[in-house]
Amino acid sequence: LLGKIFIPVVEYNLRTQIEVARLPVSGFLRRGIRIVRTLIRTAREVLTLRAAHSIHCNGYPIFDQTSRFHADCLLYLDSRMGREMVIDEERLEARIASLEGGRRPRLLYSGRYEAMKGAMDVVEVGVDLFEAGVDFELDLYGKGDQAEAMRACVEAAGASERIRVHDAIPYPELVERSHDSDLFVCCHVQDDPSCTYLESCGSGLPIAGYGNAMWRPFAAAAQNGLVTELGEPTRLASAIRELLMNRAQLADWARKSRAFALEHAFEAEFEKRISALRKHL
């Protein structure tokens, strides 16, 4: 390629690209055409990527896919969470102590209110917990086309005092709210390498989520949360209900989340990528 060092950055695996292609259009034929175009584009990209000196892969799904046809792939985890933003150990321990002392658990979701992000499923998880008599609070922060339906679902269940669907807030404010929460609920059906996982770790949050191709290996690496089947909010709610009765497990996962976030903070991931680039200079 023009005699230059070529090190591309890749992010979405094929499954995610197909999901993205399908969503904006209606009709079987139009969706089919978009999927075929996506497959053709991906095949061309693979040919180009084979010629790369190295490939930087953001997240486990694209790393697994790309490693099948290229020997030099770097896995990194992208986020906005630098070391100075990771929750202070003293603050985390105070939060754990207050929860173990009987405080009501605070659950959190942040992200787009869209189907691929499973936003409505998060609300359904909350409603299931509410109807089961679980003592908890769930706050959601974001925006998207499901927002009104989410709020209507909460209102219909009579759960407005426990489940609150907020508008999006600035990232620094979201970090502050996250530091005061106890569990992140993530119903992503998409395999995208969402920075949500690592940024939740930075707030010392265990994660309870659907086992997509990003969260399943992330959970195995970080050892900090629940993994349940895709698209089954009732099953996830049941697992969360059991978890909330095990405060020692929550505390252990909270500490492991913080440790994993420090290990993979922005500075560490950036330095890893720079070091990998230097090898080719």
CSV table of C-alpha atoms in Angstrom, one decimal:
chain,number,residue,atom,x,y,z
A,1,LEU,CA,0.0,0.0,0.0
A,2,LEU,CA,2.1,2.9,-1.4
A,3,GLY,CA,5.1,1.6,0.5
A,4,LYS,CA,3.9,3.0,3.8
A,5,ILE,CA,3.4,1.3,7.1
A,6,PHE,CA,-0.3,0.5,7.3
A,7,ILE,CA,-1.9,-0.1,10.8
A,8,PRO,CA,-5.7,0.3,10.7
A,9,VAL,CA,-8.1,0.5,13.6
A,10,VAL,CA,-11.2,-1.7,13.5
A,11,GLU,CA,-14.2,-1.8,15.8
A,12,TYR,CA,-17.5,-3.4,14.6
A,13,ASN,CA,-17.6,-7.2,13.9
A,14,LEU,CA,-19.7,-8.5,11.0
A,15,ARG,CA,-22.7,-9.3,13.1
A,16,THR,CA,-22.9,-5.7,14.4
A,17,GLN,CA,-22.4,-4.3,10.9
A,18,ILE,CA,-25.3,-6.3,9.7
A,19,GLU,CA,-27.5,-5.2,12.6
A,20,VAL,CA,-26.7,-1.6,11.9
A,21,ALA,CA,-27.5,-2.1,8.2
A,22,ARG,CA,-30.9,-3.6,8.9
A,23,LEU,CA,-32.2,-1.1,11.5
A,24,PRO,CA,-32.7,2.2,9.5
A,25,VAL,CA,-34.9,0.7,6.8
A,26,SER,CA,-38.1,-1.2,6.6
A,27,GLY,CA,-39.1,-3.9,4.1
A,28,PHE,CA,-37.5,-7.3,3.5
A,29,LEU,CA,-36.1,-6.4,0.1
A,30,ARG,CA,-34.4,-3.1,1.2
A,31,ARG,CA,-33.0,-4.7,4.2
A,32,GLY,CA,-31.7,-7.6,2.1
A,33,ILE,CA,-30.0,-5.2,-0.3
A,34,ARG,CA,-28.3,-3.4,2.6
A,35,ILE,CA,-27.1,-6.7,4.1
A,36,VAL,CA,-25.7,-7.8,0.8
A,37,ARG,CA,-23.8,-4.5,0.4
A,38,THR,CA,-22.5,-4.9,3.9
A,39,LEU,CA,-21.2,-8.4,3.2
A,40,ILE,CA,-19.5,-7.2,-0.1
A,41,ARG,CA,-17.9,-4.2,1.7
A,42,THR,CA,-16.7,-6.5,4.5
A,43,ALA,CA,-15.1,-8.9,2.1
A,44,ARG,CA,-13.3,-6.1,0.4
A,45,GLU,CA,-12.1,-4.7,3.8
A,46,VAL,CA,-10.7,-8.2,4.7
A,47,LEU,CA,-8.6,-8.2,1.6
A,48,THR,CA,-7.3,-4.8,2.5
A,49,LEU,CA,-6.7,-5.7,6.1
A,50,ARG,CA,-4.7,-8.8,5.2
A,51,ALA,CA,-2.1,-6.4,3.7
A,52,ALA,CA,-1.8,-4.4,7.0
A,53,HIS,CA,1.4,-4.6,9.1
A,54,SER,CA,-0.7,-4.8,12.2
A,55,ILE,CA,-4.4,-4.2,13.2
A,56,HIS,CA,-5.6,-2.5,16.3
A,57,CYS,CA,-8.9,-4.0,17.5
A,58,ASN,CA,-11.2,-2.2,19.8
A,59,GLY,CA,-12.9,-4.8,21.8
A,60,TYR,CA,-13.2,-8.6,22.0
A,61,PRO,CA,-15.7,-9.3,19.2
A,62,ILE,CA,-13.6,-7.6,16.4
A,63,PHE,CA,-10.4,-9.0,17.9
A,64,ASP,CA,-11.7,-12.5,17.7
A,65,GLN,CA,-12.9,-11.9,14.1
A,66,THR,CA,-9.8,-10.3,12.8
A,67,SER,CA,-7.4,-12.7,14.5
A,68,ARG,CA,-8.7,-15.4,12.2
A,69,PHE,CA,-7.1,-13.9,9.2
A,70,HIS,CA,-4.3,-11.7,10.5
A,71,ALA,CA,-1.4,-12.8,12.9
A,72,ASP,CA,-0.6,-9.4,14.3
A,73,CYS,CA,-3.7,-8.0,16.1
A,74,LEU,CA,-3.7,-5.8,19.1
A,75,LEU,CA,-6.6,-5.9,21.5
A,76,TYR,CA,-7.4,-2.7,23.3
A,77,LEU,CA,-10.4,-1.4,25.3
A,78,ASP,CA,-11.4,2.1,24.5
A,79,SER,CA,-13.0,4.4,27.0
A,80,ARG,CA,-13.0,8.0,28.3
A,81,MET,CA,-12.0,6.9,31.8
A,82,GLY,CA,-8.5,8.1,32.8
A,83,ARG,CA,-6.9,7.0,36.1
A,84,GLU,CA,-7.9,10.3,37.8
A,85,MET,CA,-11.6,9.6,37.0
A,86,VAL,CA,-11.6,6.1,38.5
A,87,ILE,CA,-13.5,6.0,41.8
A,88,ASP,CA,-11.3,6.6,44.9
A,89,GLU,CA,-10.8,3.5,47.0
A,90,GLU,CA,-12.0,5.2,50.1
A,91,ARG,CA,-15.2,6.3,48.5
A,92,LEU,CA,-15.8,2.9,47.1
A,93,GLU,CA,-15.3,1.3,50.5
A,94,ALA,CA,-17.7,3.8,52.1
A,95,ARG,CA,-20.3,3.0,49.4
A,96,ILE,CA,-19.9,-0.8,50.0
A,97,ALA,CA,-20.2,-0.3,53.8
A,98,SER,CA,-23.4,1.8,53.4
A,99,LEU,CA,-25.0,-0.9,51.2
A,100,GLU,CA,-24.0,-3.7,53.6
A,101,GLY,CA,-25.5,-1.6,56.3
A,102,GLY,CA,-28.9,-1.9,54.8
A,103,ARG,CA,-29.1,1.0,52.3
A,104,ARG,CA,-31.4,0.5,49.3
A,105,PRO,CA,-29.4,-0.7,46.3
A,106,ARG,CA,-29.0,1.8,43.4
A,107,LEU,CA,-29.1,0.3,39.9
A,108,LEU,CA,-28.0,2.3,36.9
A,109,TYR,CA,-28.2,2.3,33.1
A,110,SER,CA,-26.7,4.9,30.7
A,111,GLY,CA,-26.7,5.0,27.0
A,112,ARG,CA,-28.9,5.4,24.0
A,113,TYR,CA,-32.6,4.5,24.3
A,114,GLU,CA,-32.6,2.2,21.3
A,115,ALA,CA,-33.4,-1.4,20.6
A,116,MET,CA,-29.8,-2.5,19.9
A,117,LYS,CA,-28.8,-1.1,23.3
A,118,GLY,CA,-31.7,-3.0,25.0
A,119,ALA,CA,-32.9,0.1,26.8
A,120,MET,CA,-36.5,-1.1,27.0
A,121,ASP,CA,-35.3,-4.4,28.3
A,122,VAL,CA,-33.6,-2.6,31.2
A,123,VAL,CA,-36.9,-1.0,32.1
A,124,GLU,CA,-38.6,-4.4,31.9
A,125,VAL,CA,-35.9,-5.8,34.3
A,126,GLY,CA,-36.7,-3.0,36.7
A,127,VAL,CA,-40.5,-3.6,36.4
A,128,ASP,CA,-39.9,-7.3,37.1
A,129,LEU,CA,-37.9,-6.5,40.2
A,130,PHE,CA,-40.5,-4.0,41.4
A,131,GLU,CA,-43.3,-6.5,40.9
A,132,ALA,CA,-41.3,-9.1,42.8
A,133,GLY,CA,-41.1,-6.8,45.8
A,134,VAL,CA,-37.4,-6.1,45.6
A,135,ASP,CA,-36.2,-3.0,47.4
A,136,PHE,CA,-34.1,-1.0,44.9
A,137,GLU,CA,-33.9,2.1,42.8
A,138,LEU,CA,-33.1,2.2,39.1
A,139,ASP,CA,-32.0,5.4,37.3
A,140,LEU,CA,-31.6,5.5,33.5
A,141,TYR,CA,-29.8,8.3,31.7
A,142,GLY,CA,-29.8,8.8,27.9
A,143,LYS,CA,-31.9,9.8,24.9
A,144,GLY,CA,-33.4,8.0,21.9
A,145,ASP,CA,-36.6,7.0,20.2
A,146,GLN,CA,-37.7,4.6,22.9
A,147,ALA,CA,-37.7,7.2,25.7
A,148,GLU,CA,-41.4,7.8,25.8
A,149,ALA,CA,-42.3,4.1,25.6
A,150,MET,CA,-39.9,3.4,28.4
A,151,ARG,CA,-41.5,6.1,30.6
A,152,ALA,CA,-45.0,4.8,29.7
A,153,CYS,CA,-44.0,1.3,30.7
A,154,VAL,CA,-42.7,2.5,34.1
A,155,GLU,CA,-45.9,4.5,34.7
A,156,ALA,CA,-48.2,1.7,33.7
A,157,ALA,CA,-46.5,-0.5,36.3
A,158,GLY,CA,-46.9,2.1,39.0
A,159,ALA,CA,-43.1,2.0,39.5
A,160,SER,CA,-42.3,5.7,39.0
A,161,GLU,CA,-40.9,6.2,42.5
A,162,ARG,CA,-38.4,3.3,42.0
A,163,ILE,CA,-37.6,3.5,38.3
A,164,ARG,CA,-36.7,6.9,36.7
A,165,VAL,CA,-36.0,7.4,33.0
A,166,HIS,CA,-33.9,10.6,32.8
A,167,ASP,CA,-32.7,12.7,29.8
A,168,ALA,CA,-29.0,12.5,29.0
A,169,ILE,CA,-26.6,14.4,31.2
A,170,PRO,CA,-23.0,15.6,30.7
A,171,TYR,CA,-20.4,12.9,31.1
A,172,PRO,CA,-18.6,14.3,34.2
A,173,GLU,CA,-22.0,14.4,35.9
A,174,LEU,CA,-22.8,10.9,34.8
A,175,VAL,CA,-19.5,9.7,36.3
A,176,GLU,CA,-20.4,11.3,39.6
A,177,ARG,CA,-23.9,9.5,39.6
A,178,SER,CA,-22.2,6.3,38.7
A,179,HIS,CA,-19.8,6.5,41.6
A,180,ASP,CA,-22.9,6.6,43.9
A,181,SER,CA,-24.5,3.5,42.3
A,182,ASP,CA,-24.1,-0.2,43.1
A,183,LEU,CA,-24.8,-2.1,39.9
A,184,PHE,CA,-24.9,-1.4,36.1
A,185,VAL,CA,-27.7,-3.1,34.2
A,186,CYS,CA,-26.7,-3.7,30.5
A,187,CYS,CA,-29.1,-5.3,28.1
A,188,HIS,CA,-27.1,-4.7,24.9
A,189,VAL,CA,-28.1,-7.2,22.2
A,190,GLN,CA,-25.4,-5.7,20.0
A,191,ASP,CA,-21.8,-7.0,20.0
A,192,ASP,CA,-20.3,-3.5,19.8
A,193,PRO,CA,-17.3,-2.7,22.0
A,194,SER,CA,-19.2,-0.2,24.1
A,195,CYS,CA,-17.1,1.9,26.4
A,196,THR,CA,-20.0,1.4,28.9
A,197,TYR,CA,-18.4,-1.7,30.3
A,198,LEU,CA,-15.0,-0.2,31.1
A,199,GLU,CA,-16.4,3.1,32.3
A,200,SER,CA,-18.8,1.3,34.6
A,201,CYS,CA,-15.7,-0.5,36.0
A,202,GLY,CA,-14.1,2.8,36.6
A,203,SER,CA,-17.0,3.7,39.0
A,204,GLY,CA,-16.5,0.4,40.8
A,205,LEU,CA,-19.7,-1.0,39.4
A,206,PRO,CA,-20.4,-4.7,39.0
A,207,ILE,CA,-22.3,-5.3,35.8
A,208,ALA,CA,-25.4,-7.5,35.1
A,209,GLY,CA,-25.9,-8.0,31.4
A,210,TYR,CA,-26.8,-10.0,28.4
A,211,GLY,CA,-24.1,-12.3,27.2
A,212,ASN,CA,-23.3,-10.7,23.9
A,213,ALA,CA,-19.9,-11.2,22.2
A,214,MET,CA,-18.4,-8.2,24.1
A,215,TRP,CA,-19.8,-8.6,27.6
A,216,ARG,CA,-19.2,-12.4,27.9
A,217,PRO,CA,-15.4,-12.3,27.4
A,218,PHE,CA,-15.2,-9.0,29.3
A,219,ALA,CA,-16.9,-10.6,32.3
A,220,ALA,CA,-14.5,-13.5,32.1
A,221,ALA,CA,-11.5,-11.2,32.0
A,222,ALA,CA,-12.7,-8.8,34.8
A,223,GLN,CA,-14.6,-11.4,36.9
A,224,ASN,CA,-17.0,-8.7,37.9
A,225,GLY,CA,-20.6,-9.5,37.0
A,226,LEU,CA,-23.5,-11.6,35.8
A,227,VAL,CA,-24.0,-12.9,32.3
A,228,THR,CA,-27.4,-14.1,31.1
A,229,GLU,CA,-29.0,-15.0,27.8
A,230,LEU,CA,-29.8,-12.4,25.2
A,231,GLY,CA,-33.3,-10.9,25.0
A,232,GLU,CA,-34.6,-12.4,28.3
A,233,PRO,CA,-35.1,-9.6,30.8
A,234,THR,CA,-37.1,-11.8,33.2
A,235,ARG,CA,-34.1,-14.1,33.5
A,236,LEU,CA,-31.8,-11.2,34.1
A,237,ALA,CA,-34.1,-9.7,36.7
A,238,SER,CA,-34.1,-13.1,38.5
A,239,ALA,CA,-30.3,-13.2,38.5
A,240,ILE,CA,-30.2,-9.6,39.8
A,241,ARG,CA,-32.7,-10.4,42.6
A,242,GLU,CA,-30.4,-13.2,43.8
A,243,LEU,CA,-27.3,-11.0,43.5
A,244,LEU,CA,-28.8,-8.2,45.6
A,245,MET,CA,-29.3,-10.6,48.4
A,246,ASN,CA,-25.5,-11.4,48.3
A,247,ARG,CA,-23.9,-8.2,49.4
A,248,ALA,CA,-20.5,-9.9,49.8
A,249,GLN,CA,-20.5,-10.9,46.1
A,250,LEU,CA,-21.5,-7.3,45.1
A,251,ALA,CA,-18.6,-6.0,47.2
A,252,ASP,CA,-16.1,-8.4,45.7
A,253,TRP,CA,-17.2,-7.6,42.1
A,254,ALA,CA,-17.1,-3.8,42.9
A,255,ARG,CA,-13.5,-4.1,43.9
A,256,LYS,CA,-12.6,-6.2,40.9
A,257,SER,CA,-14.3,-3.7,38.6
A,258,ARG,CA,-12.1,-0.9,40.0
A,259,ALA,CA,-9.0,-2.9,39.7
A,260,PHE,CA,-9.8,-3.8,36.1
A,261,ALA,CA,-10.5,-0.2,35.3
A,262,LEU,CA,-7.1,0.9,36.7
A,263,GLU,CA,-5.4,-1.8,34.7
A,264,HIS,CA,-7.1,-0.7,31.5
A,265,ALA,CA,-7.4,3.1,32.1
A,266,PHE,CA,-7.1,5.4,29.1
A,267,GLU,CA,-3.4,6.1,29.8
A,268,ALA,CA,-2.6,2.4,29.9
A,269,GLU,CA,-4.5,1.5,26.8
A,270,PHE,CA,-3.0,4.5,24.9
A,271,GLU,CA,0.5,3.6,25.9
A,272,LYS,CA,0.0,0.0,24.8
A,273,ARG,CA,-1.1,1.2,21.4
A,274,ILE,CA,1.8,3.6,21.1
A,275,SER,CA,4.3,0.9,22.1
A,276,ALA,CA,2.8,-1.4,19.4
A,277,LEU,CA,3.1,1.3,16.8
A,278,ARG,CA,6.8,1.9,17.7
A,279,LYS,CA,7.6,-1.7,16.8
A,280,HIS,CA,6.8,-0.9,13.2
A,281,LEU,CA,8.8,2.3,12.9
